[in-house]
Amino acid sequence: MSLQDCAEALRAHDPDRFGICLLAPAGARPKLMTLYALNLELARAPLASAEPLIAEMRLQWWIERLEDIGAGKPQAHELLTPLAEAWGPRAAAFAVLAEARRRDAAREPLDGPDAVAAYVRDTAVPLTVFAAEALAGTAGGFAPPDPRGVFSKRRNTGAARVIAAQAEGVGLAHWLAALPALQGLGLGLWDPSAEALGRIADQAGARLAEAKAQRRHMPRRLAPALFPGAGIRAVLQAAPRGIEALAGVAPSEFRRRLALGGFALTQRWWR
């Protein structure tokens, strides 16, 4: 998978992040494209088999290859080769993204809003932090994530707090938007009641508001990592009405492009 292949995969399956890659500085694009393409593969890996053991073995394969990159071992793989070229040994830290997907291999629903928030903190938040690192480049003012836990007190700068809050809020909203499909895969909620969905939406709104209130701490060059895409507001408004309401709020392609165009002009990532 060349960078062009990564771009085509993102265009087809993750159009919001594809758009962000196009808006990012040229020097950051290889890192962003390979990171987001890896995220796609890791999300698919546990769903490739209905047998939990086989699904987990697929994730373990990715973890071991990422560790190999960290050890300097050459890669002959369509995605891992450009990933290693873009990130070097730092790519080993992405194993945290694969580890977070292990529970998906079991195809077990989440046990309530707190479990959903924990899942998002383990998946969407570190992905966003790594994207911010790609955008930061060699510039100062932003501490890269700790691969053992993404954030530590020593590294928890003002920008990192904003990123964590925005990423969790956006991640919760995206999880809600995907819930009708996730429920059919066994990855939704044991109790997908309107009350539970409303609590998740409330938490998402609170985290987005927190990020907005602290936006002055966010360097402008990192803003693309926080772009929420289109339709966040509609998702959060629909969630308290139940899963059926969520099924009808997917934004149109026009709305997606309009949101991306607005961000390109204003760099306004907050809700």
CSV table of C-alpha atoms in Angstrom, one decimal:
chain,number,residue,atom,x,y,z
A,1,MET,CA,0.0,0.0,0.0
A,2,SER,CA,1.7,3.2,-1.2
A,3,LEU,CA,0.7,6.6,0.1
A,4,GLN,CA,-1.7,6.8,-2.9
A,5,ASP,CA,-3.2,3.5,-1.8
A,6,CYS,CA,-3.6,4.8,1.7
A,7,ALA,CA,-5.3,7.9,0.3
A,8,GLU,CA,-7.7,5.9,-1.7
A,9,ALA,CA,-8.6,3.7,1.3
A,10,LEU,CA,-9.3,6.8,3.4
A,11,ARG,CA,-11.3,8.4,0.6
A,12,ALA,CA,-13.5,5.3,0.4
A,13,HIS,CA,-13.9,4.4,4.1
A,14,ASP,CA,-12.9,7.5,6.2
A,15,PRO,CA,-13.7,10.6,4.1
A,16,ASP,CA,-13.4,13.1,7.0
A,17,ARG,CA,-9.9,12.0,7.8
A,18,PHE,CA,-9.0,11.9,4.1
A,19,GLY,CA,-10.1,15.5,3.9
A,20,ILE,CA,-7.9,16.4,6.9
A,21,CYS,CA,-4.9,14.8,5.2
A,22,LEU,CA,-5.5,17.1,2.1
A,23,LEU,CA,-5.6,20.2,4.4
A,24,ALA,CA,-2.5,19.2,6.4
A,25,PRO,CA,0.9,20.6,5.5
A,26,ALA,CA,2.7,18.5,2.9
A,27,GLY,CA,5.3,17.4,5.4
A,28,ALA,CA,2.7,15.9,7.7
A,29,ARG,CA,0.7,14.0,5.1
A,30,PRO,CA,2.7,10.8,5.0
A,31,LYS,CA,2.5,10.4,8.7
A,32,LEU,CA,-1.3,11.2,8.8
A,33,MET,CA,-2.2,9.0,5.9
A,34,THR,CA,-0.3,6.0,7.1
A,35,LEU,CA,-1.6,6.5,10.7
A,36,TYR,CA,-5.2,6.7,9.6
A,37,ALA,CA,-4.8,3.8,7.1
A,38,LEU,CA,-3.4,1.7,10.0
A,39,ASN,CA,-6.4,2.7,12.1
A,40,LEU,CA,-8.7,1.4,9.4
A,41,GLU,CA,-6.9,-1.9,9.3
A,42,LEU,CA,-6.9,-2.3,13.1
A,43,ALA,CA,-10.7,-1.6,13.2
A,44,ARG,CA,-11.3,-4.2,10.6
A,45,ALA,CA,-9.0,-6.9,12.0
A,46,PRO,CA,-11.2,-8.1,14.8
A,47,LEU,CA,-14.2,-8.2,12.5
A,48,ALA,CA,-12.5,-10.3,9.9
A,49,SER,CA,-13.6,-13.5,11.6
A,50,ALA,CA,-16.5,-14.5,13.8
A,51,GLU,CA,-14.1,-16.8,15.8
A,52,PRO,CA,-12.7,-14.7,18.7
A,53,LEU,CA,-9.4,-16.5,18.8
A,54,ILE,CA,-8.7,-16.0,15.1
A,55,ALA,CA,-9.8,-12.3,15.3
A,56,GLU,CA,-7.4,-11.8,18.2
A,57,MET,CA,-4.6,-13.5,16.3
A,58,ARG,CA,-5.0,-11.0,13.6
A,59,LEU,CA,-4.6,-8.1,16.0
A,60,GLN,CA,-1.6,-9.8,17.6
A,61,TRP,CA,0.0,-10.0,14.1
A,62,TRP,CA,-0.3,-6.2,13.8
A,63,ILE,CA,1.1,-5.6,17.3
A,64,GLU,CA,4.1,-7.8,16.5
A,65,ARG,CA,4.8,-6.1,13.2
A,66,LEU,CA,4.6,-2.7,14.9
A,67,GLU,CA,7.1,-3.9,17.5
A,68,ASP,CA,9.3,-5.0,14.7
A,69,ILE,CA,9.3,-1.5,13.2
A,70,GLY,CA,10.3,-0.2,16.6
A,71,ALA,CA,13.2,-2.7,16.7
A,72,GLY,CA,14.4,-1.5,13.2
A,73,LYS,CA,13.4,-4.6,11.3
A,74,PRO,CA,12.7,-3.9,7.6
A,75,GLN,CA,9.1,-4.4,6.5
A,76,ALA,CA,7.9,-5.8,3.2
A,77,HIS,CA,4.2,-5.0,3.5
A,78,GLU,CA,1.9,-2.7,1.5
A,79,LEU,CA,1.0,-0.6,4.6
A,80,LEU,CA,3.8,-1.3,7.1
A,81,THR,CA,6.5,-0.3,4.7
A,82,PRO,CA,5.2,3.3,4.1
A,83,LEU,CA,4.3,3.5,7.8
A,84,ALA,CA,7.8,2.6,8.8
A,85,GLU,CA,9.2,5.1,6.3
A,86,ALA,CA,7.0,7.9,7.7
A,87,TRP,CA,7.2,7.2,11.4
A,88,GLY,CA,10.4,5.2,12.0
A,89,PRO,CA,10.7,3.5,15.4
A,90,ARG,CA,7.9,5.7,16.7
A,91,ALA,CA,5.4,3.5,15.0
A,92,ALA,CA,5.9,0.9,17.7
A,93,ALA,CA,3.8,3.1,20.0
A,94,PHE,CA,0.8,2.5,17.8
A,95,ALA,CA,0.5,-1.0,19.4
A,96,VAL,CA,-1.8,0.8,21.9
A,97,LEU,CA,-4.3,1.3,19.2
A,98,ALA,CA,-4.3,-2.5,18.4
A,99,GLU,CA,-4.4,-3.5,22.1
A,100,ALA,CA,-7.6,-1.4,22.5
A,101,ARG,CA,-9.3,-3.4,19.8
A,102,ARG,CA,-8.9,-6.8,21.6
A,103,ARG,CA,-12.3,-6.6,23.2
A,104,ASP,CA,-13.9,-6.2,19.7
A,105,ALA,CA,-12.6,-9.7,18.9
A,106,ALA,CA,-15.0,-11.2,21.5
A,107,ARG,CA,-18.0,-9.5,19.9
A,108,GLU,CA,-19.4,-8.6,23.3
A,109,PRO,CA,-21.6,-5.5,23.8
A,110,LEU,CA,-20.4,-2.7,26.1
A,111,ASP,CA,-21.9,-2.5,29.6
A,112,GLY,CA,-23.3,1.0,29.7
A,113,PRO,CA,-22.1,4.6,29.1
A,114,ASP,CA,-19.1,4.4,31.3
A,115,ALA,CA,-17.8,1.4,29.4
A,116,VAL,CA,-18.3,3.3,26.1
A,117,ALA,CA,-16.4,6.3,27.4
A,118,ALA,CA,-13.5,4.0,28.5
A,119,TYR,CA,-13.5,2.4,25.1
A,120,VAL,CA,-13.3,5.8,23.3
A,121,ARG,CA,-10.5,6.9,25.6
A,122,ASP,CA,-8.5,3.8,24.6
A,123,THR,CA,-9.2,4.2,20.8
A,124,ALA,CA,-10.2,7.6,19.6
A,125,VAL,CA,-8.1,9.6,22.1
A,126,PRO,CA,-4.7,8.1,21.4
A,127,LEU,CA,-5.3,8.2,17.6
A,128,THR,CA,-6.0,11.9,17.8
A,129,VAL,CA,-2.9,12.5,20.0
A,130,PHE,CA,-0.7,10.7,17.4
A,131,ALA,CA,-2.3,12.8,14.6
A,132,ALA,CA,-1.5,15.9,16.6
A,133,GLU,CA,2.1,14.7,17.0
A,134,ALA,CA,2.3,14.3,13.2
A,135,LEU,CA,1.1,17.9,12.7
A,136,ALA,CA,3.4,19.2,15.4
A,137,GLY,CA,6.5,18.0,13.6
A,138,THR,CA,9.6,19.3,15.2
A,139,ALA,CA,7.9,22.5,16.6
A,140,GLY,CA,7.9,23.0,20.3
A,141,GLY,CA,5.0,23.4,22.7
A,142,PHE,CA,3.5,19.9,22.4
A,143,ALA,CA,4.6,16.9,24.3
A,144,PRO,CA,4.1,13.6,22.3
A,145,PRO,CA,2.0,10.9,23.9
A,146,ASP,CA,3.2,8.3,26.3
A,147,PRO,CA,2.8,5.0,24.5
A,148,ARG,CA,2.1,3.2,27.8
A,149,GLY,CA,-0.9,5.3,28.6
A,150,VAL,CA,-1.1,8.2,26.1
A,151,PHE,CA,-1.1,10.9,28.8
A,152,SER,CA,0.9,11.2,32.0
A,153,LYS,CA,0.9,14.0,34.5
A,154,ARG,CA,4.3,15.1,33.3
A,155,ARG,CA,3.1,15.3,29.7
A,156,ASN,CA,-0.4,16.6,30.3
A,157,THR,CA,0.1,20.0,28.8
A,158,GLY,CA,-2.7,22.5,28.1
A,159,ALA,CA,-2.8,21.3,24.5
A,160,ALA,CA,-2.9,17.7,25.5
A,161,ARG,CA,-5.9,18.3,27.8
A,162,VAL,CA,-7.8,20.0,24.9
A,163,ILE,CA,-7.0,17.2,22.6
A,164,ALA,CA,-8.1,14.6,25.1
A,165,ALA,CA,-11.4,16.4,25.7
A,166,GLN,CA,-12.2,17.0,22.0
A,167,ALA,CA,-11.2,13.5,21.0
A,168,GLU,CA,-13.4,11.9,23.6
A,169,GLY,CA,-16.3,14.1,22.8
A,170,VAL,CA,-16.0,13.5,19.0
A,171,GLY,CA,-15.3,9.8,19.6
A,172,LEU,CA,-18.4,9.4,21.6
A,173,ALA,CA,-20.5,11.2,19.0
A,174,HIS,CA,-19.0,9.0,16.2
A,175,TRP,CA,-19.6,5.9,18.3
A,176,LEU,CA,-23.3,6.9,18.7
A,177,ALA,CA,-23.6,7.5,14.9
A,178,ALA,CA,-22.2,4.0,14.3
A,179,LEU,CA,-24.3,2.4,16.9
A,180,PRO,CA,-27.1,1.0,14.6
A,181,ALA,CA,-24.4,-0.9,12.7
A,182,LEU,CA,-22.4,-1.8,15.8
A,183,GLN,CA,-25.5,-3.3,17.5
A,184,GLY,CA,-25.8,-5.8,14.7
A,185,LEU,CA,-22.2,-6.8,15.0
A,186,GLY,CA,-22.5,-7.4,18.8
A,187,LEU,CA,-20.3,-4.4,19.6
A,188,GLY,CA,-23.0,-2.0,20.7
A,189,LEU,CA,-24.7,-1.9,24.2
A,190,TRP,CA,-26.3,-4.6,26.3
A,191,ASP,CA,-29.0,-2.0,27.0
A,192,PRO,CA,-29.3,0.4,24.1
A,193,SER,CA,-32.1,2.4,25.7
A,194,ALA,CA,-32.8,6.0,24.9
A,195,GLU,CA,-31.8,6.9,28.5
A,196,ALA,CA,-28.4,5.2,28.1
A,197,LEU,CA,-27.9,6.9,24.7
A,198,GLY,CA,-28.8,10.2,26.2
A,199,ARG,CA,-26.2,9.8,28.9
A,200,ILE,CA,-23.5,9.1,26.3
A,201,ALA,CA,-24.6,12.2,24.3
A,202,ASP,CA,-24.5,14.3,27.5
A,203,GLN,CA,-21.0,13.2,28.2
A,204,ALA,CA,-19.9,13.9,24.7
A,205,GLY,CA,-21.4,17.4,24.8
A,206,ALA,CA,-19.7,18.1,28.1
A,207,ARG,CA,-16.3,17.0,26.8
A,208,LEU,CA,-16.7,19.1,23.6
A,209,ALA,CA,-17.7,22.1,25.7
A,210,GLU,CA,-14.6,21.6,27.9
A,211,ALA,CA,-12.4,21.5,24.8
A,212,LYS,CA,-14.0,24.7,23.4
A,213,ALA,CA,-13.6,26.5,26.7
A,214,GLN,CA,-9.8,25.8,26.7
A,215,ARG,CA,-9.3,26.3,23.0
A,216,ARG,CA,-6.8,29.1,23.6
A,217,HIS,CA,-4.3,26.4,24.6
A,218,MET,CA,-4.5,24.8,21.3
A,219,PRO,CA,-1.7,25.6,18.7
A,220,ARG,CA,-3.3,26.5,15.3
A,221,ARG,CA,-1.1,24.0,13.5
A,222,LEU,CA,-2.7,21.1,15.5
A,223,ALA,CA,-6.3,22.1,14.7
A,224,PRO,CA,-6.8,19.6,11.8
A,225,ALA,CA,-6.4,16.7,14.3
A,226,LEU,CA,-9.5,18.0,16.1
A,227,PHE,CA,-11.8,18.5,13.2
A,228,PRO,CA,-15.1,16.7,14.2
A,229,GLY,CA,-16.6,16.2,10.7
A,230,ALA,CA,-20.2,16.9,9.8
A,231,GLY,CA,-23.3,16.0,11.7
A,232,ILE,CA,-22.0,15.9,15.3
A,233,ARG,CA,-24.8,18.2,16.6
A,234,ALA,CA,-27.5,16.1,14.8
A,235,VAL,CA,-26.1,12.9,16.4
A,236,LEU,CA,-26.1,14.3,19.9
A,237,GLN,CA,-29.6,15.7,19.5
A,238,ALA,CA,-30.9,12.4,18.1
A,239,ALA,CA,-29.4,10.1,20.7
A,240,PRO,CA,-31.9,10.8,23.5
A,241,ARG,CA,-34.7,9.7,21.2
A,242,GLY,CA,-33.2,6.2,20.8
A,243,ILE,CA,-31.3,4.1,18.3
A,244,GLU,CA,-33.9,4.4,15.6
A,245,ALA,CA,-33.4,8.2,15.6
A,246,LEU,CA,-29.7,7.7,15.2
A,247,ALA,CA,-30.2,5.6,12.1
A,248,GLY,CA,-31.4,8.6,10.2
A,249,VAL,CA,-28.8,11.3,10.9
A,250,ALA,CA,-25.9,10.4,8.6
A,251,PRO,CA,-24.7,13.6,6.9
A,252,SER,CA,-24.9,13.8,3.2
A,253,GLU,CA,-21.8,14.1,1.0
A,254,PHE,CA,-22.7,17.8,0.5
A,255,ARG,CA,-22.8,18.4,4.2
A,256,ARG,CA,-19.5,16.6,4.7
A,257,ARG,CA,-17.8,18.8,2.0
A,258,LEU,CA,-19.4,21.9,3.4
A,259,ALA,CA,-18.1,21.2,6.9
A,260,LEU,CA,-14.6,20.5,5.6
A,261,GLY,CA,-14.7,23.6,3.4
A,262,GLY,CA,-15.7,25.7,6.4
A,263,PHE,CA,-12.9,24.3,8.5
A,264,ALA,CA,-10.4,25.0,5.7
A,265,LEU,CA,-11.4,28.6,5.7
A,266,THR,CA,-11.7,29.2,9.5
A,267,GLN,CA,-9.7,26.5,11.2
A,268,ARG,CA,-12.6,26.4,13.7
A,269,TRP,CA,-12.6,22.9,15.1
A,270,TRP,CA,-14.7,23.5,18.2
A,271,ARG,CA,-18.5,22.9,18.4
